[in-house]
Amino acid sequence: MLSIGELARLAQVSPRTLRHYDQLGLLVPAQVDEVTGYRRYELRQLAELRRILALRDLGVGLDRIAAVADAPVEELRGMLRLREVELAAAIDADQERLRRVAIHLDALERGELMSLDVVVKRSDPVRLASIDRVAPGYGNENIGPLFDEHVPGLRARLAAADVQPGRFVAHYEWPDDEGNVLVHLGFEIGEQPFDGDDDIAVERLPVVEVASALHRGAPVDISDTFTGLVRWIEASGYRIVERSREITLEWAADDSPTNVIEVQLPIAAA
Amino acid sequence: MLSIGELARLAQVSPRTLRHYDQLGLLVPAQVDEVTGYRRYELRQLAELRRILALRDLGVGLDRIAAVADAPVEELRGMLRLREVELAAAIDADQERLRRVAIHLDALERGELMSLDVVVKRSDPVRLASIDRVAPGYGNENIGPLFDEHVPGLRARLAAADVQPGRFVAHYEWPDDEGNVLVHLGFEIGEQPFDGDDDIAVERLPVVEVASALHRGAPVDISDTFTGLVRWIEASGYRIVERSREITLEWAADDSPTNVIEVQLPIAAA
DNA sequence: TTGCTCCTCACGTCACGTGAGGTGGC
DNA sequence: TTGCTCCTCACGTCACGTGAGGTGGC
């Protein structure tokens, strides 16, 4: 017979661990002194304990160890197979994290500070009242004037139709052969009843996987955010499958530093 | 300004998470209503929150995120490098676990049940009073008679010298050209003052890395335990660097099922 | 008799999830 | 006025480590 300390020393664990296993019913002492509460173990329990510790060191939870302890070998086999799958998944997840850490460090080397702002998510479902206009190209110098010219009018016409405009959303199509870009300018309208008119279309943006970055401040600098986002996407092993969406989360004035625009680029695994 | 629910939706986290970050001082609302306690966030805090979540998803603890939040970029860089090292270590550890799971599953296929009993550890420091005898080979049929013949006498002579014998320990040397094996038969004597005599030597076994398995029952079957242990060692990428040690943890009678003998094989990475 | 071992609570860890019980805003 | 949101506790999670406070055995 062994005292708790002797068994602990043989197995190189703490007495506290053995008390814990006793409490869980995982390894109950062969005898317990009724007066003093002293635990007494048999030597064959060292073998039991070793099995418990071996499974524990494989990362198996104590509840699952208890579950296979008195079960047929089949159970043990199944549990080990499960653990194999879990471990493979954990390794994958950590390797993915490792890749992302490397990407952030690369971005830091280049002085880019935004890589940590990028989020991959599914876009929110959006119902939009929008107009289509053609710009002579991308970039704020081409798009900006379009906004100034058409957005106030759109807002006014929605109000006239008793529709509360929500957030402002712009999205783009690929340029045609001459470089002209079809731009959709719209406001979220939720589920308010509205069918559009001969100029205003009502559309739902498909819910897709997007990489998203936040742009703050004047829209003139939005191409920096855009460039950083594209770089992040390439480094992360995605490819862009659609043109960008820009969601204006907050807008004070054209040059206000409190402006916040979310830039979304639909992506897929490269 | 955003309510807690709005910010939570934008960032796809729970309000509870935001309250938690508030409590930790990690992301404190721009305003808190003094009467109702309602939290109000500014939109620029969404960018802060995204950075926090990005680091969290890399497995960085919230305390460390807080530590780099207002620190110079150098801190962030250092923290990410540290995380790189930690992640690599975690992956290594999980891959090692994966290998061991595979070894156990293999052993189960072959019907061996003991692989989970094997432990790698450093041997305990042992001071031994022992005699050297020559056996005509390994195996219980060669070693057993030696035990029967010499062990009782050794015990008696130690008692006569006022030395309390501890656990019985046998260890072996490599066989010579004719297959003769030098066997050391001894008892642990701790630090009791004793220098031996012309037959009994006092020795300290070097503390080394060993693979250890427990044998239960009659010593006749100890070769099964031995075989399983050797197989485990090979499958696990170790090699045997010295002959075995056998430590008798419990001994009732020659054929008692409560006998427990620990078999240790000194190992090194293959 | 003095150390050493043993005992039973019970808090702390990490990042929240999940009620309970109650109130404020549209 | 009714739902929806928000609030503050406070327990539970996982496998013990770490005291606190006290007693038993050599």
Coordinates of C-alpha atoms (C1' of nucleotides) in Angstrom, one line a residue:
Chain A
M1 CA 0.0 0.0 0.0
L2 CA 1.1 3.5 -0.9
S3 CA 0.4 6.8 0.7
I4 CA -0.7 9.6 -1.6
G5 CA 2.7 11.1 -1.5
E6 CA 4.5 7.9 -2.4
L7 CA 2.2 7.3 -5.4
A8 CA 2.6 10.9 -6.4
R9 CA 6.4 10.5 -6.3
L10 CA 6.3 7.3 -8.3
A11 CA 4.2 8.9 -11.0
Q12 CA 5.9 12.3 -10.8
V13 CA 2.7 14.2 -10.2
S14 CA 1.5 16.3 -7.3
P15 CA -0.6 14.9 -4.4
R16 CA -3.2 17.6 -5.3
T17 CA -3.5 15.9 -8.8
L18 CA -4.3 12.6 -7.1
R19 CA -6.9 14.2 -4.8
H20 CA -8.4 15.8 -7.9
Y21 CA -8.7 12.5 -9.6
D22 CA -10.2 11.0 -6.5
Q23 CA -12.8 13.7 -6.4
L24 CA -13.7 13.1 -10.0
G25 CA -13.9 9.4 -9.4
L26 CA -11.1 8.8 -12.0
L27 CA -8.7 7.1 -9.6
V28 CA -10.3 6.3 -6.3
P29 CA -7.9 5.1 -3.5
A30 CA -8.1 1.4 -2.7
Q31 CA -8.7 2.4 0.9
V32 CA -9.5 5.6 2.8
D33 CA -9.0 5.8 6.6
E34 CA -12.4 6.6 8.0
V35 CA -11.0 8.6 10.9
T36 CA -8.2 10.6 9.3
G37 CA -9.3 10.6 5.7
Y38 CA -5.8 9.4 4.7
R39 CA -5.8 7.8 1.2
R40 CA -4.2 4.5 0.6
Y41 CA -3.4 3.2 -2.9
E42 CA -2.4 -0.2 -4.2
L43 CA 0.6 -0.5 -6.4
R44 CA -1.5 -1.7 -9.3
Q45 CA -3.1 1.7 -9.3
L46 CA 0.2 3.1 -10.5
A47 CA -0.4 1.3 -13.8
E48 CA -3.9 2.8 -13.9
L49 CA -2.5 6.2 -13.1
R50 CA 0.1 5.9 -15.9
R51 CA -2.6 5.2 -18.4
I52 CA -4.6 8.3 -17.2
L53 CA -1.5 10.4 -17.5
A54 CA -0.6 9.1 -20.9
L55 CA -4.0 10.1 -22.2
R56 CA -3.9 13.4 -20.4
D57 CA -0.6 14.2 -22.1
L58 CA -2.2 13.5 -25.4
G59 CA -4.6 16.3 -24.6
V60 CA -7.6 14.1 -23.8
G61 CA -10.0 15.6 -21.2
L62 CA -10.4 13.9 -17.9
D63 CA -14.1 13.3 -18.5
R64 CA -13.3 11.4 -21.7
I65 CA -10.5 9.5 -19.9
A66 CA -13.0 8.5 -17.3
A67 CA -15.4 7.4 -20.1
V68 CA -13.0 5.0 -21.6
A69 CA -11.4 3.7 -18.4
D70 CA -13.7 0.8 -17.8
A71 CA -15.1 0.5 -21.4
P72 CA -14.2 -2.1 -24.0
V73 CA -11.0 -1.5 -26.0
E74 CA -13.2 -0.4 -28.9
E75 CA -14.1 2.8 -27.0
L76 CA -10.4 3.6 -26.5
R77 CA -9.7 3.1 -30.1
G78 CA -12.5 5.3 -31.2
M79 CA -11.5 8.0 -28.8
L80 CA -7.9 7.9 -30.0
R81 CA -9.1 8.2 -33.6
L82 CA -11.2 11.2 -32.6
R83 CA -8.2 12.7 -30.9
E84 CA -6.2 12.2 -34.1
V85 CA -8.7 14.3 -36.0
E86 CA -8.8 17.0 -33.4
L87 CA -5.1 17.2 -33.2
A88 CA -4.8 17.5 -37.0
A89 CA -7.4 20.3 -36.9
A90 CA -5.6 22.1 -34.1
I91 CA -2.3 21.9 -36.0
D92 CA -4.0 23.3 -39.1
A93 CA -5.5 26.2 -37.1
D94 CA -2.1 27.0 -35.5
Q95 CA -0.4 26.9 -38.9
E96 CA -3.0 29.3 -40.3
R97 CA -2.3 31.6 -37.3
L98 CA 1.4 31.3 -38.0
R99 CA 0.9 32.4 -41.6
R100 CA -1.2 35.4 -40.5
V101 CA 1.4 36.5 -37.9
A102 CA 4.0 36.4 -40.7
I103 CA 1.8 38.5 -42.9
H104 CA 1.3 41.1 -40.2
L105 CA 5.1 41.2 -39.6
D106 CA 5.7 41.7 -43.3
A107 CA 3.2 44.5 -43.4
L108 CA 4.9 46.1 -40.3
E109 CA 8.3 45.9 -42.1
R110 CA 6.8 47.9 -45.0
G111 CA 5.4 50.4 -42.5
E112 CA 1.8 49.4 -43.1
L113 CA -0.2 49.6 -40.0
M114 CA -3.5 48.5 -41.2
S115 CA -3.1 44.8 -41.7
L116 CA -4.6 44.0 -38.3
D117 CA -7.7 45.9 -39.3
V118 CA -8.6 43.4 -42.1
V119 CA -11.4 41.0 -41.3
V120 CA -12.7 38.2 -43.4
K121 CA -16.4 37.7 -43.0
R122 CA -19.7 37.2 -44.8
S123 CA -21.2 40.4 -45.9
D124 CA -24.4 41.5 -44.3
P125 CA -27.5 41.1 -46.5
V126 CA -28.2 44.5 -48.0
R127 CA -31.3 45.8 -49.8
L128 CA -30.4 48.9 -51.8
A129 CA -32.1 51.7 -53.7
S130 CA -29.5 52.7 -56.2
I131 CA -28.8 54.5 -59.4
D132 CA -26.2 53.5 -62.0
R133 CA -23.8 56.0 -63.4
V134 CA -20.7 55.7 -65.5
A135 CA -17.3 57.1 -64.4
P136 CA -14.3 57.4 -66.7
G137 CA -12.2 55.2 -64.4
Y138 CA -11.4 54.3 -60.8
G139 CA -9.9 56.5 -58.2
N140 CA -11.3 59.3 -56.2
E141 CA -10.7 61.8 -59.0
N142 CA -13.1 59.9 -61.2
I143 CA -15.6 58.7 -58.7
G144 CA -15.7 61.7 -56.4
P145 CA -17.5 64.1 -58.8
L146 CA -20.1 61.4 -59.4
F147 CA -20.9 61.3 -55.7
D148 CA -21.1 65.0 -55.4
E149 CA -23.4 65.3 -58.4
H150 CA -25.9 62.5 -57.8
V151 CA -26.0 61.4 -54.2
P152 CA -27.9 64.5 -52.8
G153 CA -30.5 64.2 -55.5
L154 CA -30.9 60.4 -54.8
R155 CA -31.4 61.1 -51.1
A156 CA -34.0 63.8 -51.9
R157 CA -35.9 61.5 -54.2
L158 CA -36.0 58.7 -51.7
A159 CA -37.3 61.1 -49.0
A160 CA -40.0 62.3 -51.4
A161 CA -41.0 58.7 -51.9
D162 CA -41.3 58.3 -48.1
V163 CA -38.3 56.0 -47.9
Q164 CA -35.8 56.5 -45.0
P165 CA -32.3 56.2 -46.5
G166 CA -29.9 54.1 -44.4
R167 CA -26.2 53.8 -45.0
F168 CA -24.7 55.0 -48.2
V169 CA -23.3 52.1 -50.3
A170 CA -21.3 52.2 -53.5
H171 CA -20.3 49.2 -55.6
Y172 CA -18.5 48.9 -58.8
E173 CA -18.3 46.7 -61.9
W174 CA -15.3 45.8 -64.0
P175 CA -14.3 48.5 -66.5
D176 CA -15.3 48.1 -70.1
D177 CA -12.8 48.1 -73.0
E178 CA -12.5 51.9 -72.8
G179 CA -11.9 51.9 -69.1
N180 CA -15.4 53.2 -68.2
V181 CA -16.7 52.0 -64.9
L182 CA -20.3 51.4 -64.1
V183 CA -20.9 52.6 -60.5
H184 CA -23.9 51.8 -58.4
L185 CA -24.7 54.5 -55.9
G186 CA -27.3 53.6 -53.3
F187 CA -28.8 53.8 -49.9
E188 CA -29.7 50.9 -47.7
I189 CA -33.5 50.8 -47.4
G190 CA -34.0 47.7 -45.3
E191 CA -37.4 46.1 -46.0
Q192 CA -39.3 49.4 -46.5
P193 CA -41.8 49.0 -49.3
F194 CA -40.4 50.6 -52.4
D195 CA -40.0 49.3 -55.9
G196 CA -37.9 52.0 -57.5
D197 CA -38.7 54.1 -60.5
D198 CA -37.4 54.5 -64.0
D199 CA -34.0 55.7 -62.6
I200 CA -33.8 54.2 -59.1
A201 CA -33.4 50.4 -59.0
V202 CA -34.0 48.2 -56.0
E203 CA -31.4 45.5 -55.6
R204 CA -30.1 43.0 -53.1
L205 CA -26.4 42.5 -52.9
P206 CA -25.5 38.9 -52.7
V207 CA -24.1 37.7 -49.3
V208 CA -20.6 36.7 -50.0
E209 CA -17.3 36.2 -48.4
V210 CA -15.4 39.5 -48.2
A211 CA -12.2 40.9 -46.9
S212 CA -13.0 44.1 -45.2
A213 CA -10.9 47.1 -44.1
L214 CA -12.0 50.4 -42.6
H215 CA -11.0 53.7 -44.1
R216 CA -11.0 56.7 -41.9
G217 CA -10.9 60.4 -42.9
A218 CA -11.1 62.0 -46.3
P219 CA -12.1 59.8 -49.2
V220 CA -9.1 61.1 -51.2
D221 CA -6.9 58.7 -49.4
I222 CA -9.1 55.7 -49.9
S223 CA -6.8 54.2 -52.5
D224 CA -4.2 53.6 -49.8
T225 CA -6.7 51.5 -47.9
F226 CA -7.6 49.8 -51.1
T227 CA -4.0 49.0 -51.9
G228 CA -3.3 47.7 -48.5
L229 CA -6.4 45.5 -48.6
V230 CA -5.4 44.0 -52.0
R231 CA -1.9 43.3 -50.7
W232 CA -3.3 41.6 -47.6
I233 CA -5.6 39.5 -49.8
E234 CA -2.8 38.3 -52.0
A235 CA -0.5 37.5 -49.1
S236 CA -3.2 35.6 -47.4
G237 CA -3.8 33.3 -50.3
Y238 CA -7.1 34.6 -51.5
R239 CA -8.2 36.1 -54.8
I240 CA -10.6 38.9 -55.6
V241 CA -13.7 37.6 -57.3
E242 CA -15.7 40.8 -57.6
R243 CA -15.2 44.5 -57.5
S244 CA -15.3 46.4 -54.3
R245 CA -18.2 47.6 -52.2
E246 CA -17.9 50.7 -50.1
I247 CA -20.2 51.2 -47.1
T248 CA -20.2 54.6 -45.5
L249 CA -20.5 54.0 -41.8
E250 CA -20.1 57.6 -40.8
W251 CA -19.9 60.7 -42.8
A252 CA -19.5 64.2 -41.4
A253 CA -18.0 66.2 -44.3
D254 CA -15.8 65.6 -47.3
D255 CA -12.6 66.3 -45.3
S256 CA -13.7 65.2 -41.8
P257 CA -11.3 62.8 -40.0
T258 CA -14.3 61.1 -38.4
N259 CA -15.5 59.7 -41.7
V260 CA -15.5 55.9 -41.6
I261 CA -15.9 53.9 -44.8
E262 CA -15.8 50.2 -44.9
V263 CA -14.2 48.8 -48.0
Q264 CA -15.2 45.2 -48.9
L265 CA -13.7 43.0 -51.6
P266 CA -15.4 39.7 -52.3
I267 CA -12.9 36.9 -52.2
A268 CA -12.4 33.2 -52.6
A269 CA -9.6 30.9 -51.8
A270 CA -6.9 31.3 -54.5
Chain B
M1 CA -22.5 57.0 -31.9
L2 CA -23.2 53.4 -31.6
S3 CA -25.0 51.4 -28.9
I4 CA -23.3 48.3 -27.6
G5 CA -25.6 46.1 -29.8
E6 CA -24.8 48.0 -32.9
L7 CA -21.1 47.8 -32.5
A8 CA -21.4 44.2 -31.6
R9 CA -23.3 43.5 -34.8
L10 CA -20.8 45.4 -36.9
A11 CA -17.9 43.5 -35.4
Q12 CA -19.8 40.2 -35.2
V13 CA -19.2 39.7 -31.5
S14 CA -21.5 39.5 -28.5
P15 CA -22.4 42.5 -26.4
R16 CA -21.1 40.4 -23.5
T17 CA -17.7 40.4 -25.1
L18 CA -17.8 44.2 -25.4
R19 CA -18.8 44.5 -21.7
H20 CA -15.9 42.2 -20.9
Y21 CA -13.4 44.4 -22.8
D22 CA -14.9 47.5 -21.1
Q23 CA -14.4 45.9 -17.7
L24 CA -10.8 45.0 -18.6
G25 CA -10.2 48.6 -19.8
L26 CA -9.3 47.1 -23.2
L27 CA -12.0 49.0 -25.1
V28 CA -13.8 51.6 -23.0
P29 CA -16.9 53.2 -24.4
A30 CA -16.5 56.8 -25.5
Q31 CA -19.5 57.7 -23.3
V32 CA -21.4 56.0 -20.5
D33 CA -24.8 57.3 -19.5
E34 CA -24.6 58.2 -15.9
V35 CA -28.1 57.3 -15.1
T36 CA -28.8 54.2 -17.1
G37 CA -25.2 52.9 -17.5
Y38 CA -25.8 52.6 -21.3
R39 CA -22.6 52.4 -23.2
R40 CA -22.0 54.6 -26.3
Y41 CA -19.2 53.9 -28.7
E42 CA -17.8 56.0 -31.5
L43 CA -17.4 54.4 -34.9
R44 CA -13.6 54.8 -34.8
Q45 CA -13.7 52.3 -32.0
L46 CA -14.7 49.7 -34.5
A47 CA -11.2 49.9 -35.9
E48 CA -9.8 49.5 -32.4
L49 CA -12.0 46.6 -31.8
R50 CA -11.0 44.9 -35.1
R51 CA -7.4 45.1 -34.1
I52 CA -8.2 43.6 -30.8
L53 CA -10.1 40.8 -32.4
A54 CA -7.4 40.2 -35.0
L55 CA -4.8 39.7 -32.2
R56 CA -7.2 37.6 -30.2
D57 CA -7.8 35.3 -33.2
L58 CA -4.0 34.8 -33.4
G59 CA -4.3 33.5 -29.8
V60 CA -2.8 36.5 -28.1
G61 CA -4.1 36.9 -24.5
L62 CA -6.2 40.0 -23.7
D63 CA -3.7 41.2 -21.2
R64 CA -1.0 41.2 -23.9
I65 CA -3.3 42.9 -26.3
A66 CA -3.9 45.6 -23.8
A67 CA -0.1 45.9 -23.3
V68 CA 0.6 46.7 -26.9
A69 CA -2.5 48.7 -27.5
D70 CA -1.0 52.1 -26.7
A71 CA 2.6 51.1 -27.0
P72 CA 5.0 52.0 -29.9
V73 CA 4.9 49.7 -33.0
E74 CA 8.1 48.1 -31.8
E75 CA 6.1 46.4 -28.9
L76 CA 3.6 45.0 -31.4
R77 CA 6.4 43.7 -33.6
G78 CA 8.1 42.0 -30.6
M79 CA 4.8 40.5 -29.4
L80 CA 4.1 39.1 -32.8
R81 CA 7.6 37.6 -33.0
L82 CA 7.0 36.0 -29.6
R83 CA 3.7 34.6 -30.8
E84 CA 5.4 33.2 -33.8
V85 CA 7.8 31.2 -31.5
E86 CA 4.9 30.1 -29.3
L87 CA 2.8 28.9 -32.2
A88 CA 5.7 27.0 -33.7
A89 CA 6.2 25.3 -30.3
A90 CA 2.5 24.5 -30.0
I91 CA 2.5 23.0 -33.4
D92 CA 5.5 20.9 -32.6
A93 CA 3.9 19.6 -29.4
D94 CA 0.7 18.7 -31.2
Q95 CA 2.6 16.9 -33.9
E96 CA 4.4 14.9 -31.2
R97 CA 1.0 14.1 -29.7
L98 CA -0.2 13.0 -33.1
R99 CA 2.7 10.7 -33.5
R100 CA 2.1 9.1 -30.1
V101 CA -1.6 8.6 -30.8
A102 CA -0.6 6.8 -34.0
I103 CA 1.7 4.6 -32.0
H104 CA -1.0 3.7 -29.5
L105 CA -3.4 2.9 -32.3
D106 CA -0.8 0.7 -34.0
A107 CA -0.2 -1.1 -30.7
L108 CA -4.0 -1.6 -30.3
E109 CA -4.2 -3.1 -33.8
R110 CA -1.6 -5.7 -32.8
G111 CA -3.6 -6.4 -29.6
E112 CA -1.0 -4.9 -27.3
L113 CA -2.6 -3.1 -24.4
M114 CA 0.3 -1.8 -22.6
S115 CA 1.6 1.0 -24.8
L116 CA -0.3 3.5 -22.7
D117 CA 1.6 2.4 -19.7
V118 CA 5.0 3.5 -21.0
V119 CA 6.5 6.6 -19.5
V120 CA 9.6 8.5 -20.5
K121 CA 11.2 10.0 -17.5
R122 CA 14.5 10.6 -15.7
S123 CA 15.3 7.7 -13.4
D124 CA 15.4 8.4 -9.7
P125 CA 18.8 8.6 -8.1
V126 CA 19.5 5.2 -6.6
R127 CA 22.2 4.1 -4.2
L128 CA 22.6 0.4 -4.2
A129 CA 24.3 -2.3 -2.2
S130 CA 24.7 -5.0 -4.8
I131 CA 26.5 -8.2 -5.8
D132 CA 27.6 -9.2 -9.3
R133 CA 26.8 -12.6 -10.6
V134 CA 27.1 -14.2 -14.1
A135 CA 24.2 -15.8 -15.8
P136 CA 24.4 -17.9 -18.9
G137 CA 22.1 -15.6 -20.8
Y138 CA 19.0 -13.4 -20.6
G139 CA 15.5 -14.5 -19.9
N140 CA 13.8 -15.7 -16.8
E141 CA 15.1 -19.2 -17.1
N142 CA 18.6 -17.9 -16.8
I143 CA 18.1 -15.1 -14.4
G144 CA 15.5 -16.6 -12.1
P145 CA 17.7 -19.2 -10.5
L146 CA 20.3 -16.5 -9.8
F147 CA 17.7 -14.5 -7.9
D148 CA 16.6 -17.5 -5.9
E149 CA 20.1 -18.4 -5.0
H150 CA 21.6 -15.1 -4.0
V151 CA 19.0 -12.6 -3.0
P152 CA 18.0 -14.0 0.4
G153 CA 21.6 -14.2 1.4
L154 CA 22.2 -10.6 0.3
R155 CA 19.3 -9.4 2.3
A156 CA 20.5 -11.3 5.4
R157 CA 24.0 -10.0 5.1
L158 CA 22.7 -6.4 4.8
A159 CA 20.6 -6.9 7.9
A160 CA 23.6 -8.3 9.7
A161 CA 25.5 -5.1 8.8
D162 CA 22.6 -3.0 10.3
V163 CA 21.5 -1.8 6.9
Q164 CA 17.8 -1.6 6.0
P165 CA 17.3 -2.9 2.5
G166 CA 14.9 -0.9 0.4
R167 CA 13.5 -1.9 -3.0
F168 CA 15.2 -4.8 -4.9
V169 CA 16.9 -3.6 -8.1
A170 CA 18.5 -5.7 -10.8
H171 CA 20.5 -4.3 -13.7
Y172 CA 22.3 -6.0 -16.5
E173 CA 25.3 -5.5 -18.7
W174 CA 25.8 -6.5 -22.3
P175 CA 26.6 -10.2 -22.8
D176 CA 30.2 -11.1 -23.6
D177 CA 31.3 -13.2 -26.6
E178 CA 30.0 -16.4 -25.1
G179 CA 26.6 -14.9 -24.2
N180 CA 27.4 -14.7 -20.5
V181 CA 25.6 -11.8 -18.8
L182 CA 26.9 -9.9 -15.8
V183 CA 23.9 -9.3 -13.5
H184 CA 23.9 -6.8 -10.6
L185 CA 21.6 -7.8 -7.8
G186 CA 21.1 -5.1 -5.2
F187 CA 18.9 -3.4 -2.7
E188 CA 18.4 0.4 -2.4
I189 CA 20.0 1.6 0.8
G190 CA 19.4 5.4 0.5
E191 CA 22.1 7.3 2.4
Q192 CA 22.6 4.8 5.2
P193 CA 26.3 4.6 6.1
F194 CA 27.7 1.4 4.5
D195 CA 30.7 0.9 2.3
G196 CA 30.2 -2.7 1.3
D197 CA 32.6 -5.6 1.8
D198 CA 34.7 -7.9 -0.4
D199 CA 31.5 -9.2 -2.1
I200 CA 29.0 -6.4 -1.7
A201 CA 29.6 -3.3 -3.7
V202 CA 28.0 0.1 -3.1
E203 CA 27.2 1.9 -6.3
R204 CA 25.1 4.8 -7.5
L205 CA 23.1 4.3 -10.7
P206 CA 23.5 7.3 -13.0
V207 CA 20.3 9.3 -13.4
V208 CA 19.4 8.9 -17.1
E209 CA 16.5 9.2 -19.4
V210 CA 14.5 5.9 -19.4
A211 CA 11.5 4.4 -20.9
S212 CA 9.6 2.7 -18.2
A213 CA 6.9 0.0 -18.2
L214 CA 5.3 -1.8 -15.3
H215 CA 5.2 -5.6 -15.2
R216 CA 2.5 -7.2 -13.1
G217 CA 2.3 -10.8 -11.9
A218 CA 4.8 -13.6 -12.2
P219 CA 8.3 -12.8 -13.4
V220 CA 8.1 -15.6 -16.0
D221 CA 6.1 -13.3 -18.3
I222 CA 8.4 -10.4 -17.9
S223 CA 9.8 -10.9 -21.4
D224 CA 6.4 -9.9 -22.9
T225 CA 6.6 -6.5 -21.1
F226 CA 10.2 -6.2 -22.2
T227 CA 9.3 -6.9 -25.9
G228 CA 6.4 -4.4 -25.8
L229 CA 8.7 -1.8 -24.3
V230 CA 11.3 -2.3 -27.0
R231 CA 8.7 -2.1 -29.7
W232 CA 7.4 1.2 -28.2
I233 CA 10.9 2.6 -28.0
E234 CA 11.6 1.9 -31.7
A235 CA 8.2 3.2 -32.8
S236 CA 8.7 6.4 -30.8
G237 CA 12.0 7.3 -32.4
Y238 CA 14.3 6.4 -29.5
R239 CA 17.2 4.0 -29.3
I240 CA 18.3 1.9 -26.3
V241 CA 21.6 3.1 -24.9
E242 CA 22.1 0.7 -22.0
R243 CA 20.7 -2.6 -20.7
S244 CA 17.6 -2.7 -18.6
R245 CA 17.0 -2.0 -14.9
E246 CA 14.3 -3.8 -13.1
I247 CA 12.9 -2.3 -9.9
T248 CA 10.7 -4.5 -7.8
L249 CA 8.0 -2.2 -6.5
E250 CA 6.0 -5.0 -4.8
W251 CA 6.7 -8.6 -4.3
A252 CA 4.4 -11.1 -2.6
A253 CA 5.5 -14.5 -4.0
D254 CA 7.0 -15.9 -7.1
D255 CA 3.7 -16.4 -8.8
S256 CA 1.6 -13.7 -7.1
P257 CA -0.5 -11.5 -9.4
T258 CA 0.1 -8.5 -7.2
N259 CA 3.8 -8.4 -7.9
V260 CA 4.8 -5.2 -9.6
I261 CA 8.2 -4.8 -11.3
E262 CA 9.2 -1.6 -13.1
V263 CA 11.3 -2.3 -16.2
Q264 CA 13.5 0.7 -17.3
L265 CA 15.4 0.9 -20.5
P266 CA 17.8 3.9 -20.8
I267 CA 17.2 5.7 -24.1
A268 CA 18.3 8.5 -26.3
A269 CA 16.8 10.1 -29.4
A270 CA 17.6 7.8 -32.3
Chain C
dT1 C1' 9.0 16.6 20.7
dT2 C1' 10.0 18.4 16.3
dG3 C1' 9.5 18.2 11.1
dC4 C1' 7.0 15.9 7.5
dT5 C1' 2.8 14.4 5.6
dC6 C1' -1.8 14.5 5.3
dC7 C1' -6.5 16.5 5.5
dT8 C1' -10.5 19.8 3.9
dC9 C1' -12.0 24.0 2.1
dA10 C1' -11.7 27.7 -1.2
dC11 C1' -9.9 31.2 -4.3
dG12 C1' -7.6 32.0 -8.8
dT13 C1' -6.8 31.0 -13.7
dC14 C1' -9.0 32.6 -19.2
dA15 C1' -12.5 34.6 -22.0
dC16 C1' -16.4 34.8 -22.1
dG17 C1' -21.6 32.0 -22.3
dT18 C1' -25.6 31.9 -19.9
dG19 C1' -29.2 32.7 -16.9
dA20 C1' -31.5 35.7 -13.2
dG21 C1' -33.8 39.7 -12.2
dG22 C1' -34.8 44.3 -13.3
dT23 C1' -35.1 48.8 -16.1
dG24 C1' -35.0 52.1 -20.2
dG25 C1' -36.4 53.6 -25.1
dC26 C1' -39.4 53.4 -29.3
Chain D
dT1 C1' -48.5 49.5 -24.2
dT2 C1' -45.8 45.7 -25.9
dG3 C1' -41.3 43.8 -27.5
dC4 C1' -36.5 44.8 -27.9
dT5 C1' -32.3 46.4 -25.8
dC6 C1' -29.7 47.4 -22.1
dC7 C1' -28.0 47.0 -17.2
dT8 C1' -25.6 44.5 -13.1
dC9 C1' -24.5 40.6 -10.6
dA10 C1' -22.9 35.8 -10.5
dC11 C1' -22.2 31.0 -11.6
dG12 C1' -19.8 27.7 -14.7
dT13 C1' -15.9 26.2 -17.7
dC14 C1' -10.7 23.0 -17.2
dA15 C1' -7.2 20.9 -14.5
dC16 C1' -5.2 21.7 -11.2
dG17 C1' -1.7 25.5 -8.2
dT18 C1' -1.6 27.7 -4.2
dG19 C1' -2.4 29.2 0.2
dA20 C1' -5.0 28.9 4.9
dG21 C1' -5.8 26.5 8.9
dG22 C1' -5.6 22.3 11.3
dT23 C1' -4.3 17.4 12.5
dG24 C1' -1.9 12.6 12.4
dG25 C1' 2.4 9.5 12.3
dC26 C1' 7.4 8.5 13.1

